[in-house]
Amino acid sequence: MKLGASIEIQGLKKTYGPLTVVDRISLSVAPGEFISLLGSSGSGKTTTLMMVAGLTMPDAGEIVIGGREISRLPPEKRALGVVFQSYALFPHYTVFNNVAFPLRLRKVAEADIKRQVQEVLDKVGLSALGGRKIGQLSGGQQQRVALARAIVFSPPVLLMDEPLGALDRKLRDQLQTEIKRIQRDLGVTVIYVTHDQEEALALSDRIAVMKDGRIDQIGTPDEIYEKPGSPFIAGFLGESNFIDVTRGRNAGDDAQVVCVADLARSFVGRLANDAARATDLVAVIRPEAIEIAGDGTRLDNQIEGVVEQRDFMGATIRIAVRCSLGKLVVRVSRLHLATNCAIGRPVSLTWRSRDMLLFPRT
Ligand SMILES: Nc1ncnc2c1ncn2[C@@H]1O[C@H](COP(=O)(O)OP(=O)(O)OP(=O)(O)O)[C@@H](O)[C@H]1O
Ligand SMILES: [Mg+2]
């Protein structure tokens, strides 16, 4: 059964004294969509989620869930599942009783409670641990209990604030997969807060990148990664090289640019939308868009340098190359690394103009 509800947020605002921490955010989430709020510490993610949950009152704006305006309802009338880091479990209750709590609150009959709790414990892989006290569980098991408690009453919307924050990488990956599977099974709409970009990229249908209480860019993981709306976003999602350049000739969507650090060097890059008139630009290139030129490879742009550092990252190798522009970081697949690029070796780097995005410099 699909039960997700749509969420419409309009002009949501929160101030604390002179500080505007959420600055008129608007956001539409489709039924069953998984959307992440991603941003650095203090960007207003938790505050936004708390307003949707009804735990913080907005100064302005509206929140409509499933067609119903709810921004003035108390949290328990909003029928939302919440998993907050601070939303602690009851430590002296058993797993079963923690998960049963929202159902008892809703006066569900005991026989139904038993069945529903068993079902949901099964879903999160905890059916054997129903009788344990919370204090006798590992961190990952506690996170599963919190998730089970949030979904047991089949809420149409699930709000999660860094639910995996305290866990190690392996357990995070495992629970991410489970959260995604459960969300697909139930068809529930999710707003998920994280400052972990890999987590956001892996889980989300769309990501809203937050900065200073606003949504800086919203889009699918691909869109945001491939077409970052600003150098800030390019640096926040994945790694990027930044080069200060000055505008030369235009050629359609592309422009020729001269490097500030080496005026003898010019390249061709792709102009971002808002770079149409700016003269001082910053060029942004992803490390994996740069190739080490072997025999014959020669893309639109090229520069020579010397390998300064190399790090093994598993499937890829990350190479830092010193050149007249400064340091360029390159990421190559191990399988494709034919050229010798030991530290101290000269290498020639090459990349396409469409992979060099030009933004106005601020
Ligand atoms: N009750 C409060 N009183 C005053 N300021 C607050 C209050 N709650 C949050 N703030 C401020 O609002 C801003 C946004 O906080 P918020 O918790 O929403 O950030 P966040 O994006 O969730 O950050 P983090 O990644 O660190 O959890 C911060 O500058 C914070 O100090
Ligand atoms: Mg937070």
Coordinates of C-alpha atoms and ligand atoms in Angstrom, one line a residue:
M1 CA 0.0 0.0 0.0
K2 CA 1.3 3.4 -0.9
L3 CA 0.6 6.0 1.7
G4 CA 2.9 9.0 1.1
A5 CA 1.5 12.5 1.3
S6 CA 2.6 15.6 -0.5
I7 CA 4.3 18.4 1.4
E8 CA 4.0 22.1 0.4
I9 CA 6.1 24.5 2.4
Q10 CA 5.6 28.2 1.6
G11 CA 7.7 31.2 2.9
L12 CA 8.7 29.4 6.1
K13 CA 10.7 31.7 8.4
K14 CA 12.2 31.5 11.9
T15 CA 14.2 34.2 13.8
Y16 CA 15.9 34.1 17.1
G17 CA 16.4 37.7 18.3
P18 CA 18.2 39.5 15.5
L19 CA 19.2 36.3 13.8
T20 CA 17.2 34.9 10.9
V21 CA 18.0 31.2 10.9
V22 CA 15.4 30.0 8.4
D23 CA 14.8 32.7 5.7
R24 CA 11.5 32.2 3.8
I25 CA 12.0 28.7 2.6
S26 CA 9.6 27.2 0.0
L27 CA 9.7 23.6 -1.0
S28 CA 7.3 21.1 -2.7
V29 CA 7.8 17.4 -2.0
A30 CA 5.8 14.9 -4.0
P31 CA 4.0 11.9 -2.4
G32 CA 6.6 9.1 -1.8
E33 CA 9.5 11.3 -2.6
F34 CA 12.8 11.1 -0.6
I35 CA 14.2 14.6 -0.2
S36 CA 17.4 15.5 1.8
L37 CA 18.2 18.9 3.4
L38 CA 22.0 19.0 3.1
G39 CA 24.1 21.8 4.4
S40 CA 26.9 22.8 6.8
S41 CA 26.5 23.2 10.5
G42 CA 24.1 26.0 11.4
S43 CA 22.5 26.4 8.0
G44 CA 19.0 25.9 9.5
K45 CA 18.3 22.2 8.6
T46 CA 17.1 21.1 12.1
T47 CA 15.1 24.3 12.6
T48 CA 13.3 23.7 9.3
L49 CA 12.5 20.1 10.2
M50 CA 11.4 21.0 13.7
M51 CA 8.9 23.5 12.2
V52 CA 7.5 20.8 10.0
A53 CA 7.2 18.5 13.0
G54 CA 5.5 21.1 15.1
L55 CA 8.2 21.2 17.7
T56 CA 9.2 24.8 16.8
M57 CA 6.7 27.5 15.9
P58 CA 7.5 29.4 12.7
D59 CA 7.4 33.3 12.6
A60 CA 5.8 33.1 9.1
G61 CA 4.9 30.8 6.4
E62 CA 2.7 27.8 5.8
I63 CA 3.0 24.0 5.8
V64 CA 0.5 21.9 3.9
I65 CA 0.6 18.1 4.2
G66 CA -1.7 16.0 2.1
G67 CA -3.7 19.1 1.3
R68 CA -4.2 20.1 4.9
E69 CA -2.7 23.2 6.4
I70 CA -1.0 22.1 9.6
S71 CA 1.4 24.8 10.6
R72 CA -0.6 25.7 13.7
L73 CA -1.4 22.2 14.8
P74 CA 0.4 20.6 17.8
P75 CA 2.9 17.8 16.9
E76 CA 0.6 14.9 17.8
K77 CA -2.1 16.1 15.5
R78 CA 0.2 16.1 12.5
A79 CA 0.5 12.3 12.1
L80 CA 4.2 12.4 11.2
G81 CA 6.8 9.8 12.0
V82 CA 9.9 11.5 13.4
V83 CA 13.5 10.2 14.0
F84 CA 15.5 12.9 15.7
Q85 CA 18.9 12.4 17.3
S86 CA 17.6 14.1 20.3
Y87 CA 14.3 12.2 20.3
A88 CA 15.5 9.7 22.8
L89 CA 14.0 6.2 23.3
F90 CA 12.7 5.3 26.8
P91 CA 15.8 3.5 28.3
H92 CA 13.9 1.4 30.8
Y93 CA 11.3 0.2 28.4
T94 CA 11.8 -2.9 26.3
V95 CA 12.2 -2.7 22.5
F96 CA 8.6 -3.9 22.1
N97 CA 7.2 -1.2 24.5
N98 CA 9.2 1.6 22.9
V99 CA 7.8 0.7 19.5
A100 CA 4.3 0.1 20.8
F101 CA 4.3 3.6 22.4
P102 CA 2.8 5.6 19.5
L103 CA 0.1 2.9 19.1
R104 CA -0.9 3.0 22.8
L105 CA -1.0 6.8 22.5
R106 CA -3.5 6.3 19.7
K107 CA -5.5 3.8 21.8
V108 CA -5.0 0.9 19.4
A109 CA -6.3 -2.4 20.7
E110 CA -3.6 -4.6 22.4
A111 CA -4.1 -7.5 19.9
D112 CA -3.5 -5.1 17.0
I113 CA -0.5 -3.6 18.7
K114 CA 1.1 -6.9 19.1
R115 CA 0.7 -7.7 15.5
Q116 CA 1.8 -4.3 14.2
V117 CA 4.9 -4.1 16.4
Q118 CA 6.0 -7.6 15.4
E119 CA 5.6 -6.7 11.7
V120 CA 7.7 -3.6 12.0
L121 CA 10.4 -5.2 14.2
D122 CA 10.6 -7.8 11.4
K123 CA 11.1 -5.0 8.8
V124 CA 14.0 -3.5 10.7
G125 CA 15.6 -6.9 11.5
L126 CA 14.9 -6.8 15.3
S127 CA 12.2 -9.4 15.7
A128 CA 14.5 -11.5 18.1
L129 CA 15.2 -8.5 20.4
G130 CA 11.6 -7.4 21.3
G131 CA 12.2 -8.3 25.0
R132 CA 15.5 -6.5 25.5
K133 CA 15.8 -3.2 27.3
I134 CA 17.2 -0.3 25.3
G135 CA 20.3 -0.1 27.4
Q136 CA 21.2 -3.6 26.3
L137 CA 21.4 -2.7 22.6
S138 CA 24.2 -1.4 20.4
G139 CA 24.0 2.0 18.8
G140 CA 22.9 0.6 15.5
Q141 CA 20.2 -1.5 17.1
Q142 CA 18.9 1.6 19.0
Q143 CA 18.7 3.5 15.7
R144 CA 16.6 0.7 14.3
V145 CA 14.2 0.9 17.3
A146 CA 13.9 4.6 16.7
L147 CA 13.1 3.9 13.0
A148 CA 10.6 1.2 13.9
R149 CA 8.8 3.5 16.4
A150 CA 8.6 6.2 13.8
I151 CA 7.0 4.0 11.1
V152 CA 4.8 1.7 13.3
F153 CA 1.7 3.8 12.9
S154 CA 2.1 4.1 9.1
P155 CA 2.6 7.8 9.0
P156 CA 2.3 9.4 5.5
V157 CA 5.4 11.5 6.2
L158 CA 8.7 10.5 7.9
L159 CA 11.0 13.2 9.2
M160 CA 14.6 12.2 10.0
D161 CA 17.4 14.4 11.5
E162 CA 20.8 12.8 11.1
P163 CA 19.4 9.4 12.3
L164 CA 22.7 7.7 11.5
G165 CA 25.0 10.4 12.8
A166 CA 26.5 8.4 15.7
L167 CA 27.3 5.2 13.7
D168 CA 30.4 4.0 12.0
R169 CA 30.7 3.9 8.2
K170 CA 29.8 0.2 7.8
L171 CA 26.7 0.3 9.9
R172 CA 25.7 3.6 8.3
D173 CA 25.8 2.0 4.9
Q174 CA 23.8 -1.0 6.0
L175 CA 21.1 1.2 7.7
Q176 CA 21.0 3.5 4.7
T177 CA 20.1 0.6 2.5
E178 CA 17.4 -0.5 5.0
I179 CA 15.9 3.0 5.3
K180 CA 15.7 3.3 1.5
R181 CA 14.1 -0.2 1.2
I182 CA 11.6 0.5 3.9
Q183 CA 10.7 3.9 2.4
R184 CA 10.2 2.3 -1.0
D185 CA 8.1 -0.5 0.5
L186 CA 5.8 1.9 2.4
G187 CA 5.8 4.6 -0.2
V188 CA 6.2 7.1 2.6
T189 CA 7.4 10.7 1.9
V190 CA 10.6 11.5 3.6
I191 CA 12.4 14.7 4.6
Y192 CA 15.9 13.7 5.7
V193 CA 18.5 16.0 7.3
T194 CA 22.2 15.3 6.9
H195 CA 25.5 17.1 6.6
D196 CA 27.0 14.0 4.9
Q197 CA 27.0 14.6 1.2
E198 CA 27.6 10.9 0.3
E199 CA 24.6 9.9 2.4
A200 CA 22.5 12.6 0.6
L201 CA 23.7 11.5 -2.8
A202 CA 23.0 7.8 -2.0
L203 CA 19.5 8.1 -0.5
S204 CA 17.7 11.0 -2.1
D205 CA 15.4 11.5 -5.1
R206 CA 16.2 15.2 -4.7
I207 CA 18.6 17.2 -2.6
A208 CA 18.0 20.7 -1.2
V209 CA 21.4 22.3 -0.4
M210 CA 21.0 24.8 2.4
K211 CA 23.1 27.8 3.2
D212 CA 22.5 30.6 5.7
G213 CA 18.8 29.6 6.2
R214 CA 18.0 29.4 2.5
I215 CA 17.8 26.7 -0.1
D216 CA 20.8 27.5 -2.4
Q217 CA 20.0 24.8 -5.0
I218 CA 17.6 22.0 -5.3
G219 CA 17.7 19.1 -7.8
T220 CA 18.4 15.4 -8.3
P221 CA 21.8 14.1 -7.1
D222 CA 23.0 14.0 -10.7
E223 CA 21.9 17.5 -11.5
I224 CA 23.5 19.0 -8.4
Y225 CA 26.7 17.1 -8.9
E226 CA 27.0 17.7 -12.7
K227 CA 25.6 21.2 -12.7
P228 CA 26.4 22.9 -9.4
G229 CA 24.7 26.3 -9.3
S230 CA 27.7 28.0 -7.6
P231 CA 31.3 27.3 -6.6
F232 CA 30.1 26.9 -3.1
I233 CA 27.9 23.9 -4.1
A234 CA 30.7 22.5 -6.3
G235 CA 33.0 22.5 -3.3
F236 CA 30.3 21.2 -0.9
L237 CA 29.2 18.2 -3.0
G238 CA 32.3 16.3 -3.9
E239 CA 35.8 17.7 -4.6
S240 CA 36.6 20.4 -7.1
N241 CA 39.5 22.5 -8.4
F242 CA 39.0 26.2 -8.3
I243 CA 41.1 28.5 -10.6
D244 CA 40.8 32.3 -10.7
V245 CA 40.5 33.4 -14.4
T246 CA 39.8 36.6 -16.4
R247 CA 37.3 36.6 -19.3
G248 CA 38.6 36.7 -22.9
R249 CA 36.7 36.0 -26.1
N250 CA 33.2 34.4 -26.0
A251 CA 32.3 31.5 -28.3
G252 CA 28.6 30.6 -27.9
D253 CA 28.2 29.0 -24.5
D254 CA 31.9 28.8 -24.0
A255 CA 34.4 31.5 -23.3
Q256 CA 38.1 31.8 -23.5
V257 CA 39.7 32.7 -20.2
V258 CA 43.2 33.7 -19.0
C259 CA 44.5 32.5 -15.7
V260 CA 45.2 35.1 -13.0
A261 CA 48.2 33.0 -11.7
D262 CA 49.8 32.6 -15.2
L263 CA 48.8 35.2 -17.7
A264 CA 50.5 33.2 -20.5
R265 CA 47.9 30.4 -20.1
S266 CA 44.4 30.5 -21.6
F267 CA 41.7 27.8 -21.5
V268 CA 38.2 27.4 -22.9
G269 CA 35.4 26.8 -20.4
R270 CA 31.6 26.7 -20.2
L271 CA 29.8 29.8 -18.9
A272 CA 27.4 29.3 -16.0
N273 CA 24.0 31.1 -16.5
D274 CA 24.8 34.0 -14.2
A275 CA 28.3 34.5 -15.6
A276 CA 27.1 36.2 -18.8
R277 CA 28.6 39.6 -18.1
A278 CA 31.2 39.1 -15.4
T279 CA 34.9 39.6 -16.2
D280 CA 36.4 38.1 -13.1
L281 CA 35.5 34.5 -13.0
V282 CA 36.4 31.3 -11.1
A283 CA 36.8 28.1 -13.1
V284 CA 35.6 24.9 -11.5
I285 CA 36.8 21.5 -12.6
R286 CA 36.0 18.1 -11.0
P287 CA 39.1 16.0 -10.4
E288 CA 37.7 13.1 -12.4
A289 CA 37.2 15.3 -15.4
I290 CA 40.9 15.8 -15.8
E291 CA 42.9 13.2 -17.7
I292 CA 46.5 12.4 -17.6
A293 CA 47.5 12.7 -21.3
G294 CA 49.0 9.5 -22.5
D295 CA 49.9 9.0 -26.1
G296 CA 47.7 11.1 -28.3
T297 CA 45.0 12.1 -25.7
R298 CA 44.5 15.8 -26.2
L299 CA 41.3 17.4 -25.1
D300 CA 40.3 21.1 -25.4
N301 CA 42.6 22.2 -22.5
Q302 CA 46.1 21.2 -21.6
I303 CA 48.8 22.0 -19.0
E304 CA 52.0 20.4 -17.9
G305 CA 53.0 19.8 -14.3
V306 CA 54.8 17.6 -11.8
V307 CA 53.2 15.0 -9.6
E308 CA 53.4 16.2 -6.0
Q309 CA 51.4 13.7 -4.1
R310 CA 49.4 10.5 -4.8
D311 CA 46.9 8.8 -2.6
F312 CA 45.2 5.4 -3.1
M313 CA 41.4 5.7 -2.6
G314 CA 40.5 2.1 -3.5
A315 CA 39.2 2.0 -7.0
T316 CA 40.7 5.4 -7.9
I317 CA 43.9 7.2 -7.4
R318 CA 44.0 10.8 -6.3
I319 CA 46.9 12.7 -7.7
A320 CA 48.0 16.3 -6.8
V321 CA 49.9 18.0 -9.7
R322 CA 51.9 21.2 -9.2
C323 CA 51.7 23.5 -12.2
S324 CA 51.8 27.2 -13.0
L325 CA 48.2 27.6 -11.9
G326 CA 49.0 26.2 -8.5
K327 CA 47.9 22.7 -7.5
L328 CA 45.4 20.6 -9.5
V329 CA 43.8 17.5 -8.0
V330 CA 43.2 14.7 -10.5
R331 CA 41.3 11.5 -9.9
V332 CA 41.9 8.6 -12.2
S333 CA 40.7 5.0 -12.3
R334 CA 43.4 2.5 -11.4
L335 CA 42.5 0.5 -14.5
H336 CA 43.1 3.4 -16.8
L337 CA 46.4 4.6 -15.3
A338 CA 48.8 3.6 -18.0
T339 CA 51.2 6.5 -17.6
N340 CA 53.8 6.5 -14.9
C341 CA 52.8 9.1 -12.4
A342 CA 55.1 8.5 -9.4
I343 CA 55.9 11.5 -7.3
G344 CA 58.3 13.9 -9.0
R345 CA 57.3 12.8 -12.6
P346 CA 56.3 15.3 -15.2
V347 CA 52.8 14.8 -16.5
S348 CA 50.5 16.5 -19.0
L349 CA 46.9 17.1 -17.9
T350 CA 44.0 17.6 -20.3
W351 CA 40.3 18.3 -20.0
R352 CA 37.2 19.2 -22.0
S353 CA 35.9 22.8 -22.1
R354 CA 32.4 21.6 -21.1
D355 CA 33.9 20.2 -17.8
M356 CA 35.4 23.6 -16.9
L357 CA 32.5 25.6 -15.5
L358 CA 32.9 29.4 -15.3
F359 CA 31.2 31.3 -12.4
P360 CA 31.4 35.0 -11.5
R361 CA 34.0 35.5 -8.8
T362 CA 32.8 37.1 -5.6
Ligands
LIG1 N1 16.6 27.8 20.3 C1 17.5 28.6 19.7 N2 17.8 29.8 20.1 C2 18.7 30.5 19.4 N3 19.3 30.2 18.3 C3 19.1 28.9 17.8 C4 18.1 28.1 18.5 N4 18.1 26.9 17.8 C5 18.9 27.1 16.7 N5 19.5 28.3 16.8 C6 20.5 28.8 15.8 O1 19.9 28.7 14.5 C7 20.9 28.4 13.5 C8 20.4 27.1 12.8 O2 20.4 26.0 13.6 P1 20.0 24.6 13.2 O3 20.0 23.7 14.4 O4 18.8 24.6 12.4 O5 21.3 24.2 12.2 P2 21.6 22.8 11.5 O6 21.7 23.1 10.0 O7 20.7 21.8 11.9 O8 23.1 22.6 12.0 P3 23.8 21.2 12.4 O9 24.3 20.5 11.2 O10 25.0 21.6 13.3 O11 22.8 20.3 13.2 C9 22.2 28.2 14.3 O12 23.0 29.4 14.1 C10 21.8 28.0 15.7 O13 22.7 28.5 16.6
MG2 MG 21.0 20.0 13.0

